[in-house]
């Protein structure tokens, strides 16, 4: 449809975003046809009201959408209506209740990573954002550690060697999804990835600044209505607490996170369960 072409050609959105936004547009049109009891064309979209959009979101929420996913759905609706020449009605997006404690729920991590990627100016920058955020959440890296990686880690195996604070190195297992994300970025990056250069590049080819990632996360969490505690470091925190939720040994977790003292690791109390401990036990050479 023309909306998809607009997103690809004019907005330079990633293929993932184009598919997601087109699907939302199709769902909205189908809903309005039933809601209004007749066919819907571009001219009729101009009469869509805030009440209509709230009804659409309510129907989607009834299908099981989380707050974060519903907020992304609304973002796509606004983009579609603007493309159709119908100024989107003012409507507040769904918000996560204040005081949501850390760690970030897995679904919110995915929504955050998708939102950051979808806001990227270029498809390769979207792939870069996805890879960086998955390294923080799926491998527990500090943002500075991720920025310090070089193409020497390629091709990726089951683990990577990470250099942390005070030059201490550690071995970190990689989930398949993390490996896929980093490899997709490496394939899409327009700059030569020589072994000594930074793996993650800025838009002009220099080393990517952590500030760029922090700013992108900050803007995305506002759009999604997530807590202001949703930061890049909170993704690493979630990685650790999810591991403990499955019964990870503190000493093993200390080594995995690169903490100099056990006291630093003990701040992570038992929380929601996750499956990463199984990956750690299977992939880490000292597990």
Coordinates of C-alpha atoms in Angstrom, one line a residue:
X1 CA 0.0 0.0 0.0
X2 CA 1.0 3.6 -0.4
X3 CA 1.6 4.0 3.3
X4 CA 4.2 1.3 3.2
X5 CA 6.0 2.9 0.3
X6 CA 5.9 6.2 2.1
X7 CA 7.5 4.7 5.2
X8 CA 10.2 3.0 3.1
X9 CA 11.0 5.8 0.7
X10 CA 10.3 9.0 2.6
X11 CA 10.7 8.0 6.2
X12 CA 13.4 5.5 5.5
X13 CA 12.0 3.1 8.1
X14 CA 13.3 -0.4 8.6
X15 CA 11.5 -3.4 7.0
X16 CA 10.3 -4.4 10.5
X17 CA 8.7 -1.0 11.1
X18 CA 7.1 -0.9 7.7
X19 CA 5.5 -4.3 8.3
X20 CA 4.3 -3.4 11.8
X21 CA 2.9 0.0 10.8
X22 CA 1.2 -1.4 7.7
X23 CA -0.4 -4.1 9.8
X24 CA -1.7 -1.5 12.3
X25 CA -3.1 0.6 9.4
X26 CA -5.0 -2.4 8.1
X27 CA -6.3 -3.2 11.6
X28 CA -7.5 0.4 12.0
X29 CA -9.3 0.4 8.7
X30 CA -11.0 -2.9 9.4
X31 CA -12.0 -1.6 12.9
X32 CA -13.4 1.6 11.5
X33 CA -15.4 -0.1 8.8
X34 CA -17.2 -2.1 11.5
X35 CA -17.3 0.7 14.0
X36 CA -18.8 3.2 11.5
X37 CA -20.8 0.6 9.6
X38 CA -19.5 1.3 6.1
X39 CA -16.5 1.6 3.8
X40 CA -13.7 3.9 4.8
X41 CA -11.6 6.0 2.4
X42 CA -8.9 8.7 2.9
X43 CA -11.5 11.5 3.1
X44 CA -13.5 9.8 5.8
X45 CA -10.4 9.3 8.0
X46 CA -10.5 13.0 8.6
X47 CA -13.6 12.5 10.8
X48 CA -11.8 10.0 13.1
X49 CA -12.2 11.3 16.7
X50 CA -10.3 10.7 19.9
X51 CA -13.3 8.5 21.0
X52 CA -12.8 6.4 17.8
X53 CA -9.1 5.9 18.5
X54 CA -9.8 5.1 22.2
X55 CA -12.3 2.5 21.0
X56 CA -9.8 1.0 18.7
X57 CA -7.1 0.8 21.4
X58 CA -9.7 -0.7 23.8
X59 CA -10.4 -3.4 21.2
X60 CA -6.7 -4.1 20.8
X61 CA -6.2 -4.2 24.5
X62 CA -9.0 -6.8 24.7
X63 CA -6.8 -8.9 22.4
X64 CA -4.1 -8.9 25.1
X65 CA -1.8 -6.0 24.2
X66 CA 0.4 -4.7 26.9
X67 CA 0.6 -0.9 27.7
X68 CA 3.9 -0.7 25.9
X69 CA 2.6 -2.5 22.8
X70 CA -0.6 -0.4 22.8
X71 CA 1.5 2.8 22.9
X72 CA 3.4 1.6 19.9
X73 CA 0.1 0.8 18.1
X74 CA -1.1 4.4 18.8
X75 CA 2.2 5.7 17.4
X76 CA 1.6 3.8 14.2
X77 CA -2.0 5.0 14.0
X78 CA -0.9 8.6 14.3
X79 CA 1.7 8.1 11.5
X80 CA -1.0 6.6 9.3
X81 CA -3.5 9.3 9.9
X82 CA -0.9 12.0 9.2
X83 CA 0.0 10.3 6.0
X84 CA -3.6 10.2 5.0
X85 CA -3.9 13.9 5.6
X86 CA -6.1 13.5 8.6
X87 CA -4.6 15.3 11.6
X88 CA -4.6 12.7 14.4
X89 CA -6.9 13.6 17.3
X90 CA -5.2 14.4 20.6
X91 CA -5.2 11.3 22.8
X92 CA -3.0 10.3 25.6
X93 CA -1.3 7.0 25.1
X94 CA -1.5 4.1 27.6
X95 CA 1.0 4.5 30.4
X96 CA 2.6 2.1 32.8
X97 CA 1.6 2.8 36.4
X98 CA 4.1 4.9 38.2
X99 CA 6.4 3.2 40.6
X100 CA 6.9 0.1 38.5
X101 CA 9.9 -1.5 40.1
X102 CA 13.0 -2.8 38.4
X103 CA 13.7 -5.0 36.6
X104 CA 12.1 -4.1 33.3
X105 CA 9.7 -6.8 32.2
X106 CA 10.9 -8.8 29.1
X107 CA 8.0 -7.5 27.0
X108 CA 8.8 -3.9 27.8
X109 CA 12.5 -4.6 26.9
X110 CA 11.4 -5.8 23.5
X111 CA 9.0 -2.9 23.0
X112 CA 11.8 -0.5 24.0
X113 CA 14.3 -2.0 21.6
X114 CA 11.8 -2.0 18.8
X115 CA 10.8 1.6 19.4
X116 CA 14.4 2.8 19.4
X117 CA 15.1 0.8 16.2
X118 CA 11.9 2.1 14.5
X119 CA 12.9 5.7 15.2
X120 CA 16.3 5.3 13.5
X121 CA 17.0 7.4 10.4
X122 CA 18.6 4.5 8.5
X123 CA 18.0 0.7 8.4
X124 CA 21.6 0.0 9.5
X125 CA 21.2 2.4 12.4
X126 CA 18.0 0.5 13.4
X127 CA 20.0 -2.7 13.3
X128 CA 22.7 -1.1 15.4
X129 CA 20.3 0.0 18.1
X130 CA 18.7 -3.5 18.2
X131 CA 22.1 -5.1 18.6
X132 CA 23.4 -2.8 21.3
X133 CA 20.2 -3.1 23.4
X134 CA 20.2 -6.8 23.1
X135 CA 23.8 -7.0 24.3
X136 CA 22.8 -5.0 27.4
X137 CA 19.8 -7.1 28.2
X138 CA 20.7 -10.5 26.7
X139 CA 24.4 -10.5 27.8
X140 CA 24.5 -8.2 30.7
X141 CA 27.1 -5.8 29.3
X142 CA 27.7 -2.3 30.5
X143 CA 27.0 0.3 27.8
X144 CA 30.7 1.2 27.8
X145 CA 31.7 -2.4 27.4
X146 CA 29.4 -2.7 24.4
X147 CA 30.9 0.4 22.8
X148 CA 34.4 -1.0 23.4
X149 CA 33.8 -4.1 21.3
X150 CA 35.7 -4.4 18.1
X151 CA 35.0 -6.4 14.9
X152 CA 37.7 -8.8 16.2
X153 CA 34.8 -10.7 17.9
X154 CA 33.5 -11.6 14.5
X155 CA 32.5 -14.2 13.4
X156 CA 30.6 -14.8 16.6
X157 CA 30.6 -18.0 18.5
X158 CA 28.8 -19.1 21.7
X159 CA 30.7 -16.7 23.8
X160 CA 32.6 -13.4 23.6
X161 CA 35.4 -12.0 25.6
X162 CA 34.5 -8.6 27.2
X163 CA 36.9 -6.1 28.8
X164 CA 35.3 -4.4 31.8
X165 CA 36.4 -2.0 34.5
X166 CA 40.1 -1.8 35.3
X167 CA 40.8 -3.8 32.2
X168 CA 39.4 -7.0 33.7
X169 CA 38.2 -9.5 31.0
X170 CA 35.5 -12.1 31.3
X171 CA 33.7 -14.6 29.1
X172 CA 30.1 -13.9 28.4
X173 CA 27.7 -16.4 26.6
X174 CA 25.6 -15.2 23.8
X175 CA 21.9 -16.0 23.2
X176 CA 21.1 -16.9 19.6
X177 CA 19.0 -13.7 19.3
X178 CA 21.9 -11.6 20.5
X179 CA 24.3 -13.2 18.0
X180 CA 21.7 -12.7 15.2
X181 CA 21.3 -9.1 16.1
X182 CA 25.0 -8.3 16.1
X183 CA 25.6 -10.2 12.9
X184 CA 22.7 -8.4 11.2
X185 CA 24.2 -5.1 12.2
X186 CA 27.7 -6.0 11.0
X187 CA 26.3 -7.0 7.6
X188 CA 24.3 -3.8 7.3
X189 CA 27.0 -1.3 8.6
X190 CA 28.2 0.8 5.6
X191 CA 31.6 1.3 7.1
X192 CA 34.6 -1.1 6.9
X193 CA 34.7 -3.2 10.1
X194 CA 38.5 -3.7 10.5
X195 CA 39.6 -5.7 13.5
X196 CA 41.1 -2.7 15.4
X197 CA 38.2 -0.3 14.8
X198 CA 35.1 0.2 16.9
X199 CA 32.4 -2.3 16.1
X200 CA 29.5 0.1 16.7
X201 CA 29.8 3.2 14.5
X202 CA 28.1 6.6 14.6
X203 CA 26.2 8.0 11.6
X204 CA 29.4 9.5 10.2
X205 CA 31.5 6.5 10.8
X206 CA 33.2 7.4 14.0
X207 CA 32.9 5.5 17.3
X208 CA 29.3 5.4 18.5
X209 CA 28.8 7.5 21.7
X210 CA 27.0 6.0 24.6
X211 CA 25.1 9.3 24.8
X212 CA 23.4 8.5 21.5
X213 CA 22.0 5.3 22.9
X214 CA 21.0 6.9 26.2
X215 CA 19.1 9.7 24.4
X216 CA 17.4 7.2 22.1
X217 CA 16.3 5.1 25.1
X218 CA 15.1 8.2 26.9
X219 CA 13.0 9.4 23.9
X220 CA 11.5 5.9 23.3
X221 CA 10.5 5.3 27.0
X222 CA 8.6 8.6 26.9
X223 CA 6.7 7.6 23.8
X224 CA 6.0 4.2 25.3
X225 CA 5.0 5.6 28.7
X226 CA 7.6 3.6 30.6
X227 CA 9.2 4.6 33.9
X228 CA 12.0 7.1 33.9
X229 CA 14.1 4.3 35.5
X230 CA 14.1 2.6 32.1
X231 CA 17.7 3.3 31.1
X232 CA 20.4 1.3 29.3
X233 CA 21.9 0.3 32.6
X234 CA 18.5 -0.9 33.8
X235 CA 18.7 -3.5 31.0
X236 CA 21.9 -4.9 32.5
X237 CA 20.2 -4.8 35.9
X238 CA 17.3 -6.8 34.5
X239 CA 19.7 -9.4 33.0
X240 CA 21.1 -9.9 36.5
X241 CA 17.9 -10.0 38.4
X242 CA 16.2 -12.4 36.0
X243 CA 19.2 -14.7 36.4
X244 CA 18.8 -14.6 40.1
X245 CA 15.1 -15.2 39.8
X246 CA 16.0 -18.6 38.4
X247 CA 18.4 -19.4 41.2
X248 CA 21.8 -18.3 39.8
X249 CA 24.7 -18.6 42.2
X250 CA 25.9 -15.2 43.4
X251 CA 29.6 -16.1 42.8
X252 CA 28.8 -17.2 39.3
X253 CA 26.8 -14.1 38.6
X254 CA 29.6 -11.9 40.0
X255 CA 32.0 -13.4 37.4
X256 CA 29.4 -13.1 34.6
X257 CA 28.8 -9.4 35.4
X258 CA 32.4 -8.5 36.0
X259 CA 31.9 -7.2 39.5
X260 CA 35.1 -6.7 41.6
X261 CA 33.3 -7.6 44.8
X262 CA 30.5 -9.9 45.8
X263 CA 28.8 -7.0 47.6
X264 CA 28.1 -5.3 44.2
X265 CA 26.3 -8.5 43.1
X266 CA 24.3 -8.8 46.2
X267 CA 22.1 -5.8 45.3
X268 CA 20.3 -8.0 42.9
X269 CA 17.5 -9.7 44.9
X270 CA 15.3 -12.5 43.7
X271 CA 12.7 -11.3 41.2
X272 CA 10.7 -12.5 38.2
X273 CA 11.9 -15.7 36.5
X274 CA 13.7 -15.8 33.2
X275 CA 15.4 -18.4 31.1
X276 CA 18.9 -16.9 30.8
X277 CA 20.4 -19.0 33.6
X278 CA 19.9 -22.1 31.5
X279 CA 21.9 -20.5 28.7
X280 CA 24.6 -19.4 31.1
X281 CA 25.0 -22.9 32.5
X282 CA 25.1 -24.4 29.0
X283 CA 27.4 -21.9 27.3
X284 CA 29.8 -20.5 30.0
X285 CA 33.0 -22.5 30.2
X286 CA 33.2 -22.3 34.0
X287 CA 29.5 -22.8 34.7

